[in-house]
Short mmCIF file of C-alpha atoms in Angstrom, two decimals:
data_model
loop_
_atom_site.label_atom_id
_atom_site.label_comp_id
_atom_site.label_asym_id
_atom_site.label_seq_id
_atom_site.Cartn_x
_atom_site.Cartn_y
_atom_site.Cartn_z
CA UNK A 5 0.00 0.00 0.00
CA UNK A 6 1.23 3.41 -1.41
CA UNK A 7 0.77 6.56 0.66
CA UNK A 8 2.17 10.48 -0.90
CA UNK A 9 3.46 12.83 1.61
CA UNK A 10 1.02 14.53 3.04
CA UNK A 11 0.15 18.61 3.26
CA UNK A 12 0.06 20.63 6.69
CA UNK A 13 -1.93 23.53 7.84
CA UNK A 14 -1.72 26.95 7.28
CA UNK A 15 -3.17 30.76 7.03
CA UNK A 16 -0.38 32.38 5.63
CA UNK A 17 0.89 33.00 2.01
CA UNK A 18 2.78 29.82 2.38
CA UNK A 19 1.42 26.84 0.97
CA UNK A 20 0.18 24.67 3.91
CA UNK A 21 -2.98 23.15 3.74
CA UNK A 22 -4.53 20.47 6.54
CA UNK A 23 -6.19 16.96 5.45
CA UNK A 24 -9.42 17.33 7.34
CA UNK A 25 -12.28 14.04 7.05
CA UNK A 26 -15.36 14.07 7.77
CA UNK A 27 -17.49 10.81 8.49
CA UNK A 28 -20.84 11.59 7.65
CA UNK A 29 -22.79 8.46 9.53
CA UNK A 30 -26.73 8.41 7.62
CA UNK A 31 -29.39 7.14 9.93
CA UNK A 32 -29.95 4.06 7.43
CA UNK A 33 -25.98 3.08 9.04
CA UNK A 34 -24.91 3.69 5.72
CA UNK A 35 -21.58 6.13 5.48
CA UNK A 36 -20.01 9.00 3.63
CA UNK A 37 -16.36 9.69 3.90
CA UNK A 38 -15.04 13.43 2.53
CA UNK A 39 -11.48 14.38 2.19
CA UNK A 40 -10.82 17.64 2.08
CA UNK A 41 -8.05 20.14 1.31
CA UNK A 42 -7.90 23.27 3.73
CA UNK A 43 -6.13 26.27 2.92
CA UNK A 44 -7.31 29.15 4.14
CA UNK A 45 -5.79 31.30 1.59
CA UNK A 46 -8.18 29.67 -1.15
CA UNK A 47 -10.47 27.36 1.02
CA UNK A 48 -11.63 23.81 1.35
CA UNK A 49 -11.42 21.50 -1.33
CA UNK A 50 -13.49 18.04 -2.02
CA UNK A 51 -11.00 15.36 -2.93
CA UNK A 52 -12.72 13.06 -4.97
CA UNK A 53 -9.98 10.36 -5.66
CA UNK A 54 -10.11 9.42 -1.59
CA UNK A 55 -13.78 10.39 -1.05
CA UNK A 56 -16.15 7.60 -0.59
CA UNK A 57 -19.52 6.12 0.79
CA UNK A 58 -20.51 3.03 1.54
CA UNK A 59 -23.81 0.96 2.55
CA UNK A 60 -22.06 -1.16 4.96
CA UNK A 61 -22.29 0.11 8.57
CA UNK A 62 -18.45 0.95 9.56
CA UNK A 63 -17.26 3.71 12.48
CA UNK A 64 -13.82 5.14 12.03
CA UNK A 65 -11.53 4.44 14.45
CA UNK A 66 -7.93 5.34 13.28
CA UNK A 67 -6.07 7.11 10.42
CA UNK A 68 -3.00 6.72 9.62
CA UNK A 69 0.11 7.82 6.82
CA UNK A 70 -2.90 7.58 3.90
CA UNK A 71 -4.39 4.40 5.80
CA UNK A 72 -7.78 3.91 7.49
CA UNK A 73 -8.97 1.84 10.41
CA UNK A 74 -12.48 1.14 10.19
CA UNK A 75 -14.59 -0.92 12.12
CA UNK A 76 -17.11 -2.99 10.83
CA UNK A 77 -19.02 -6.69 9.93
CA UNK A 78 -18.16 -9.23 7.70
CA UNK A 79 -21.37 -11.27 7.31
CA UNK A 80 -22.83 -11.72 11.03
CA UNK A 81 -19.10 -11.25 12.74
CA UNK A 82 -17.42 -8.12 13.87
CA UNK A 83 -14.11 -7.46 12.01
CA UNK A 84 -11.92 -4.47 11.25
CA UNK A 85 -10.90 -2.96 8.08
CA UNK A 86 -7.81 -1.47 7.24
CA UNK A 87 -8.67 0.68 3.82
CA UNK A 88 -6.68 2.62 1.33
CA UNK A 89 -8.77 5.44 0.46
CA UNK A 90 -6.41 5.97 -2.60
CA UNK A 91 -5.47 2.54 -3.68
CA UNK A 92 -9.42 1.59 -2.74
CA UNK A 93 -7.29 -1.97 -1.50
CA UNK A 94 -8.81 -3.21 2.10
CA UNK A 95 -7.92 -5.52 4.13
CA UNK A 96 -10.12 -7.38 6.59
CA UNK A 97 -8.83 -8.37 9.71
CA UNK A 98 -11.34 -10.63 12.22
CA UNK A 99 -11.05 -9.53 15.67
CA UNK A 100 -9.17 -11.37 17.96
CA UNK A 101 -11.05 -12.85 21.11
CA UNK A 102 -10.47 -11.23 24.41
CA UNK A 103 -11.08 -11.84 27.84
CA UNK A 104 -11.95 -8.07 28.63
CA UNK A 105 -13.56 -5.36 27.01
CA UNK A 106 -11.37 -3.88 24.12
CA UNK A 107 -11.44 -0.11 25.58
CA UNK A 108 -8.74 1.65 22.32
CA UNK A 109 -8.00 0.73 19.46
CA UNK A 110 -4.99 2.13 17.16
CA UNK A 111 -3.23 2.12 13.57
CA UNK A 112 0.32 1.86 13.17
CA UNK A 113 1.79 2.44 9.37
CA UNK A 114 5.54 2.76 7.91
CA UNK A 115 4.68 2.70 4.44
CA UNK A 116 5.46 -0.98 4.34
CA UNK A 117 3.93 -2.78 6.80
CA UNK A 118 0.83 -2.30 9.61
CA UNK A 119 0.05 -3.05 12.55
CA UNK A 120 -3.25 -2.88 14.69
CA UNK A 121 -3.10 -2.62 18.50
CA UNK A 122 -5.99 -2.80 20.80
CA UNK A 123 -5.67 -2.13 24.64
CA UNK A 124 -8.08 -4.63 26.31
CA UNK A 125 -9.48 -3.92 29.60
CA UNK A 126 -9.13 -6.55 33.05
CA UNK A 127 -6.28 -7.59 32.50
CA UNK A 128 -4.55 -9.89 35.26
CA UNK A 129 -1.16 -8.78 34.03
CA UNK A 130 1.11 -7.59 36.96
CA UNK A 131 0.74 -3.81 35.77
CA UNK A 132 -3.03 -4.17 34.53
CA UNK A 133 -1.89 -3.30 30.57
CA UNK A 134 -2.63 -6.21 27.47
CA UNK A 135 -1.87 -5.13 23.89
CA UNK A 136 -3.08 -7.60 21.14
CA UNK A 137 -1.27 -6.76 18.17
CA UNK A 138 -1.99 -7.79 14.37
CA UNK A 139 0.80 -7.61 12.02
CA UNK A 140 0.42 -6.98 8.31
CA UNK A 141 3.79 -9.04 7.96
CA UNK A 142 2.56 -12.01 9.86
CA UNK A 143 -1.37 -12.22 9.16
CA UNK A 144 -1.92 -12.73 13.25
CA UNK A 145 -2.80 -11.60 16.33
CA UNK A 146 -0.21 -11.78 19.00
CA UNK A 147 -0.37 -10.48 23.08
CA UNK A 148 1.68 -8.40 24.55
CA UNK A 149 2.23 -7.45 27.73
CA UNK A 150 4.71 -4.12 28.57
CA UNK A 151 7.38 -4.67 31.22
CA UNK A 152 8.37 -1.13 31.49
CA UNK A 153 5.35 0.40 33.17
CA UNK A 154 5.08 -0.59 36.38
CA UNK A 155 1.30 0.29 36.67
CA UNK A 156 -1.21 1.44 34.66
CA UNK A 157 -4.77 3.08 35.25
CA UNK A 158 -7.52 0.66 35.73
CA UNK A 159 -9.08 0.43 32.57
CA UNK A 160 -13.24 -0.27 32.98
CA UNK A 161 -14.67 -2.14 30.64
CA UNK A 162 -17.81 1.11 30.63
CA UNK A 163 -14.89 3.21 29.12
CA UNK A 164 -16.21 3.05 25.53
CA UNK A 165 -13.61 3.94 22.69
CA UNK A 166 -16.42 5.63 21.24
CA UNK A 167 -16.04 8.37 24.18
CA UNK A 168 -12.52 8.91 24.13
CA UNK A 169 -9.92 10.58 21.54
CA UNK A 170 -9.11 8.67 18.17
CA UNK A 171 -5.63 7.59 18.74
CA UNK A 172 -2.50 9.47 16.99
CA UNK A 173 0.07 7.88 15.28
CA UNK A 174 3.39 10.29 15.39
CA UNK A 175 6.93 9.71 16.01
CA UNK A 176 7.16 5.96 15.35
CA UNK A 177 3.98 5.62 18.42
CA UNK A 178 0.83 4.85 19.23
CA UNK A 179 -0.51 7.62 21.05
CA UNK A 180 -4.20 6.97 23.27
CA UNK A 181 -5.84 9.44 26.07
CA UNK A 182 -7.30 6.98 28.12
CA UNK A 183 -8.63 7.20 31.82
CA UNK A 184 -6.69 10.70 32.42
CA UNK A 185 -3.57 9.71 31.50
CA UNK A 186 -1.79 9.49 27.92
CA UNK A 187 -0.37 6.00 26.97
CA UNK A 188 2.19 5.54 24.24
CA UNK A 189 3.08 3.01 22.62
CA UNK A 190 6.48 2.68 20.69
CA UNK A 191 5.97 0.30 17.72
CA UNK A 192 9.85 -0.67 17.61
CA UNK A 193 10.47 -2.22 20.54
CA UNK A 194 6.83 -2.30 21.77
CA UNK A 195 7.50 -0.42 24.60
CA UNK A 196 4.87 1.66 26.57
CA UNK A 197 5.11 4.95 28.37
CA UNK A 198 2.49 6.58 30.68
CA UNK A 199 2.08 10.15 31.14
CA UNK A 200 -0.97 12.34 33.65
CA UNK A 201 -3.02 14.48 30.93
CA UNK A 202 -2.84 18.14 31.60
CA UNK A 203 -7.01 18.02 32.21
CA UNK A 204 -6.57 14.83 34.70
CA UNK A 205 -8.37 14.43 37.48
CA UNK A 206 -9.19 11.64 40.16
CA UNK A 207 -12.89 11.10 39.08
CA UNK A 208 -12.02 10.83 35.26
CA UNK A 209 -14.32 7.70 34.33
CA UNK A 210 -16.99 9.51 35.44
CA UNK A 211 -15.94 12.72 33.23
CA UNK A 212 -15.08 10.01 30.68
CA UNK A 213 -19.16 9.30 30.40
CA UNK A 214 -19.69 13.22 29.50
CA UNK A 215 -19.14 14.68 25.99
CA UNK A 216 -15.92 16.81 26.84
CA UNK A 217 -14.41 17.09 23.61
CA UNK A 218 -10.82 16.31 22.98
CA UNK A 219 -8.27 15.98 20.41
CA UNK A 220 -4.39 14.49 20.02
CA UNK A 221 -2.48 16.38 16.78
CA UNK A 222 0.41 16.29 15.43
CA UNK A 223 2.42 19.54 13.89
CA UNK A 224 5.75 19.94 12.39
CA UNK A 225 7.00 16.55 14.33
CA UNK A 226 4.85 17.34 17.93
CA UNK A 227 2.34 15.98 19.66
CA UNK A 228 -0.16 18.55 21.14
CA UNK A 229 -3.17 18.07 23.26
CA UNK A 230 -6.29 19.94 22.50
CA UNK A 231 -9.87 20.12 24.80
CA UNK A 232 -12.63 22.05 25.38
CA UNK A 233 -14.24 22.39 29.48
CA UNK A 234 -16.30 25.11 30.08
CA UNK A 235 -13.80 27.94 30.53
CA UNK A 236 -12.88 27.38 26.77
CA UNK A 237 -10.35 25.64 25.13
CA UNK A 238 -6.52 24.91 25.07
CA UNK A 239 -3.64 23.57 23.81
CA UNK A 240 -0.67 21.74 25.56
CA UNK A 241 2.54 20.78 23.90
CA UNK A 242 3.58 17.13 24.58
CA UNK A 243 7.66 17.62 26.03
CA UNK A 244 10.93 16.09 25.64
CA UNK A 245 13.66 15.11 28.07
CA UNK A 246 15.81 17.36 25.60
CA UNK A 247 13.42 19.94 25.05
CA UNK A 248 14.15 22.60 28.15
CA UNK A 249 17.28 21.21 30.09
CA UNK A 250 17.06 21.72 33.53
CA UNK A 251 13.63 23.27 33.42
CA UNK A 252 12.02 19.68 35.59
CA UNK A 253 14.25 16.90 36.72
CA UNK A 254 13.38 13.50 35.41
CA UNK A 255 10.93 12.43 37.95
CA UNK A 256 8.86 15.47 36.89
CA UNK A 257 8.97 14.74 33.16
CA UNK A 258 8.32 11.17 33.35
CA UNK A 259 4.62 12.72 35.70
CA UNK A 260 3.63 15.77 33.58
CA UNK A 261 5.53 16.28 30.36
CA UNK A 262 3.26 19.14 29.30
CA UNK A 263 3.40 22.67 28.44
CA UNK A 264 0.62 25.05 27.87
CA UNK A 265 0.77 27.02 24.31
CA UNK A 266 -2.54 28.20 24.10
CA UNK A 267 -5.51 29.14 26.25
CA UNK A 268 -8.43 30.61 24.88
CA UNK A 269 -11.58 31.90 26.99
CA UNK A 270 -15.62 31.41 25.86
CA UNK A 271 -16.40 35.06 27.40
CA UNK A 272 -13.24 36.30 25.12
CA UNK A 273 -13.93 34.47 21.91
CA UNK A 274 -17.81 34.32 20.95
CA UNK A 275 -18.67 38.08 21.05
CA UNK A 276 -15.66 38.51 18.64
CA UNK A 277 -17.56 35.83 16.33
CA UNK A 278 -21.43 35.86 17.16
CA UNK A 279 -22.10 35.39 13.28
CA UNK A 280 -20.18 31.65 14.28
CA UNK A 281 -21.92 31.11 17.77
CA UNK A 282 -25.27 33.27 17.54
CA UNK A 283 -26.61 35.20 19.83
CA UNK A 284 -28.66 32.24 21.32
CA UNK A 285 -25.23 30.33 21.40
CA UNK A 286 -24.52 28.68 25.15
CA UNK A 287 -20.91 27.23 25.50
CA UNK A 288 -20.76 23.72 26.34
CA UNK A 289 -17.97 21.89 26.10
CA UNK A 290 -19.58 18.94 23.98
CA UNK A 291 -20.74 21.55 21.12
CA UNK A 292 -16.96 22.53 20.20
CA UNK A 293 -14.78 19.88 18.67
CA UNK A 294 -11.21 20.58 18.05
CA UNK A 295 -10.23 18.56 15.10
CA UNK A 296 -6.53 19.67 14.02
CA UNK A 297 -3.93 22.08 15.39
CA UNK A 298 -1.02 23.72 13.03
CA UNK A 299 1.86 25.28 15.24
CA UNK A 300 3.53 26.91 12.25
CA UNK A 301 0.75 28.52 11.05
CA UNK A 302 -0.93 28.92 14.58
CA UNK A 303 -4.10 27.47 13.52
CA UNK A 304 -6.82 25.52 15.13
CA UNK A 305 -9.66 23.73 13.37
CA UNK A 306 -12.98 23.66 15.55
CA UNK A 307 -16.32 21.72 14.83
CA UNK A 308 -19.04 23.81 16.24
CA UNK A 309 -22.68 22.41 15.47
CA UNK A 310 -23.02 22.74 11.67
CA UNK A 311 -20.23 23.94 10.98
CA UNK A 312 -16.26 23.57 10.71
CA UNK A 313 -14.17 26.87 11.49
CA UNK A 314 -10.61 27.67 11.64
CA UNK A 315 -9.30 30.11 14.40
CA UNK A 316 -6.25 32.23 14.03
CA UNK A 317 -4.34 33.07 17.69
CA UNK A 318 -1.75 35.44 16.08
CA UNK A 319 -4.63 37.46 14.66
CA UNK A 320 -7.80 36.41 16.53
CA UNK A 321 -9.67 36.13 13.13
CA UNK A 322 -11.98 32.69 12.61
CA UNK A 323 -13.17 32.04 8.80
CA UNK A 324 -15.80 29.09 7.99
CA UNK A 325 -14.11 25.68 6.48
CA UNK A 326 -16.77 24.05 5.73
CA UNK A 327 -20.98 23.52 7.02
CA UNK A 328 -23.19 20.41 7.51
CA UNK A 329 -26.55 19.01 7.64
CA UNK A 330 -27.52 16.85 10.44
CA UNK A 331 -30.63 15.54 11.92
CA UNK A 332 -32.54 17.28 15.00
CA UNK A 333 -30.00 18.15 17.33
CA UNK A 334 -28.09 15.53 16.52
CA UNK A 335 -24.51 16.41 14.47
CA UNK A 336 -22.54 13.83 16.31
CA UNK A 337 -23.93 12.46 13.13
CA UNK A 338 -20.70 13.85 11.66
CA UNK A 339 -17.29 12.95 12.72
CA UNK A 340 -14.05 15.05 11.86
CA UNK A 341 -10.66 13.68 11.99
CA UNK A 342 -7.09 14.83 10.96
CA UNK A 343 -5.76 12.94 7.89
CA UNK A 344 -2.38 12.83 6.04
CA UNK A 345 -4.07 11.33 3.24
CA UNK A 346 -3.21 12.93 0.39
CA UNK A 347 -4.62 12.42 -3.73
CA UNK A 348 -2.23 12.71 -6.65
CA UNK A 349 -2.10 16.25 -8.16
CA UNK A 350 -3.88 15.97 -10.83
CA UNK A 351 -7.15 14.03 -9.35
CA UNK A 352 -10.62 16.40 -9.19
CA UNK A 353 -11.13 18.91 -6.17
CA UNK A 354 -14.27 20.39 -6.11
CA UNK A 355 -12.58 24.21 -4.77
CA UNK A 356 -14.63 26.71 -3.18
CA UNK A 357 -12.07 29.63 -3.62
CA UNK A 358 -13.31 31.59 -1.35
CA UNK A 359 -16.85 31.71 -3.24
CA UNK A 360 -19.01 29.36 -1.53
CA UNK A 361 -18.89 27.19 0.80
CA UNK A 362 -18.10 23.46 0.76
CA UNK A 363 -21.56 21.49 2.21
CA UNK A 364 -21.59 18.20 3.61
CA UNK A 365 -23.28 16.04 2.89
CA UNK A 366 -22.06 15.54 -1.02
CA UNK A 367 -24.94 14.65 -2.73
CA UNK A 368 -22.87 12.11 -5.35
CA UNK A 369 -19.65 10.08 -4.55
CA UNK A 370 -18.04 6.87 -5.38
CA UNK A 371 -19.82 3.59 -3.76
CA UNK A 372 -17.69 0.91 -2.27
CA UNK A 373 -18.51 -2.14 -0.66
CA UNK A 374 -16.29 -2.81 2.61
#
C-alpha cells in the first residue's frame, strides 16, 4: 500500500494546507467519507480520488500515513478494516477474542507494513496493561504485555472507545488518552510509556461518560493536546527530556511532560464571532470539537454544530471551512478527523475559492462495498 506525503496547515501565504475528514454516519448506518483540502488562503477542497460512501455500517476508528482503520461486519461477525482510500485496496482483519472489554484501538503504518493494536481492559497482568497486536507481515494476532510500566490506570470495561480521543500515530507511536492519563506506545520495541493528561483528574471515568471534547495532533514533528471544558479551550505541547534542560528533573517529566501554548476563553472568543456562535449560542464543552492544530501557522480547526471553522491566535480572526446538515439536534452524526491522506495532483477537487462554501453532505460520490 502506497501513501504520498502529506500537506500541513496553514493561514499564511505559504502553501500549507490540513487533510481534514469528515465521516458523515446516515441514519440508514450507511456512510459517507469526505477528504478535504484546507487552505485558508483559497479554502476547502473536495477530494474526490479518496472520497467515498458506503452501505455497509463501519465507524472510524484510526487514520493513519494515507491508511484507514475502520470498524465494521463481515457477514454476522465483527471485524476491522484497514482501507486505502487511494489505492481503494482493504484488508479485513477478524477480531481477535479477548477476555476483557477492548477499551482503544490504534493504527500503526511505515509505508510498508501495519500493525493494529488494541488495549483490552481486566487484565490480570502484573501492571493491569494487554496489547493484542496484528501484524500486516505475519497475518496474526499476538499479546503483549509491557514490562516497562510498572502500573497502569484501571481500565473499565464502561470506558467506551467511542467516548474517548481517536488515537495518533506520530513519532514511530501509538498515542491513546485513556482514563486521564496518555499512553504511548512505541511500535519498535513495543514499549509503553504513561504520562498524567494536563485536564486529569481523580474522578475521570466519570468525566469520561460526558461529551468533553478532545483531540491528540500532530504539527511539524509534535504531539499537542487539544480540549474544550467550560472555561474554553486549550492547547498543551507534549515535552521532551531534551526539550528545556534543567527546566524539571526526570521524575517530573516522566509525571507531567506538558506545556501550555494556548488558552483561549468562551467570554473572550464568541462576542468577537457571534455570526459563528449566535446570539442564542450557550458554551458547552460537547458543542466545540477541536479537530486539528497547526503550530507553524498557529491554527486551530474547531467543529461547532453545523459547521467547521478555523481560528487564528496570532490574529484572533476565525473564517468558515466548511458547514453540515444533520438531523434534530443531533450532528454527532458527523465525525471530523485529521488525515495525512493525500490524492495525486492531478485528481478532481471540487474548490470553493473563497466563493461558496463546501456542504456536507455531497450529494454524489463513489460507492464501495467494505
Amino acid at each position: 500500500m502506497e501513501t504520498e506525503n502529506c500537506h500541513t496547515v496553514g493561514t499564511t501565504s505559504l502553501d500549507i494546507s490540513v487533510g481534514i475528514v469528515c465521516h458523515y454516519q446516515f441514519e440508514n448506518g450507511s456512510s459517507q467519507l469526505a477528504f478535504m483540502d484546507v487552505e485558508s488562503e483559497r479554502g476547502a477542497s473536495l477530494d474526490h480520488s479518496l472520497s467515498f460512501s458506503t452501505e455497509n455500517f463501519v465507524q472510524t476508528l484510526a487514520f493513519c500515513n494515507g491508511l484507514i482503520l475502520l470498524s465494521g461486519f463481515s457477514g454476522d461477525q465483527s471485524c476491522y478494516h484497514v482501507f486505502n482510500p487511494l489505492t481503494k485496496h482493504n484488508v479485513m482483519i477478524p477480531q481477535t477474542s479477548t477476555q476483557g472489554g477492548v477499551v482503544r484501538v490504534g493504527l500503526a503504518y511505515d509505508g510498508d507494513q501495519f500493525e493494529v493494536v488494541l488495549v483490552e481492559a481486566g487484565s490480570s497482568n502484573s501492571n493491569g496493561l494487554k496489547l493484542h497486536v496484528f501484524s500486516s507481515d505475519t497475518g496474526q494476532w499476538r499479546c503483549h504485555y509491557p514490562t516497562n510500566i510498572t502500573s497502569a490506570p484501571s481500565l473499565q470495561e464502561l470506558e467506551f472507545q467511542e467516548l474517548g480521543t481517536p488515537p495518533l500515530y506520530a513519532n514511530s507511536a501509538i498515542h491513546w488518552e485513556i482514563c486521564g492519563y496518555l499512553l504511548v506506545y512505541q511500535v519498535q520495541g513495543s514499549h509503553c510509556a504513561l504520562y498524567e493528561l494536563p485536564n486529569y483528574f481523580d474522578d475521570w471515568s466519570w468525566q469520561s461518560t460526558l461529551s468533553y471534547r478532545r483531540s491528540l495532533c500532530e504539527s511539524g514533528g509534535e504531539v499537542y493536546y487539544c480540549y474544550t471544558d467550560f472555561d474554553g479551550f486549550h492547547i498543551w505541547k507534549l515535552l521532551n527530556e531534551e526539550e528545556h534542560p534543567g527546566f524539571f528533573n526526570y521524575c517530573d517529566y516522566k509525571r507531567f511532560p506538558w506545556k501550555l501554548v494556548h488558552s483561549v476563553m468562551h467570554q473572550v472568543l464568541m462576542p468577537k464571532h457571534q455570526n459563528f456562535f449566535g446570539s442564542s449560542f450557550v458554551w458547552e464543552p460537547y458543542k466545540v470539537a477541536p479537530i486539528a492544530y497547526n503550530e507553524q501557522a498557529q491554527i486551530i480547526y474547531l467543529q461547532l454544530p453545523g459547521i467547521v471553522v478555523a481560528y487564528n491566535f496570532d490574529t484572533g480572526t476565525m473564517g468558515s471551512v466548511c458547514t453540515y446538515s444533520y438531523p434534530g439536534i443531533n450532528f454527532n452524526c458527523c465525525s471530523f478527523f485529521s488525515s495525512t491522506a493525500s490524492g495525486p495532483h492531478h485528481a478532481q477537487r471540487d474548490s470553493t475559492n473563497g466563493q461558496s462554501e463546501l456542504n456536507l453532505p455531497i450529494a454524489e460520490m463513489e460507492k464501495l462495498t467494505l
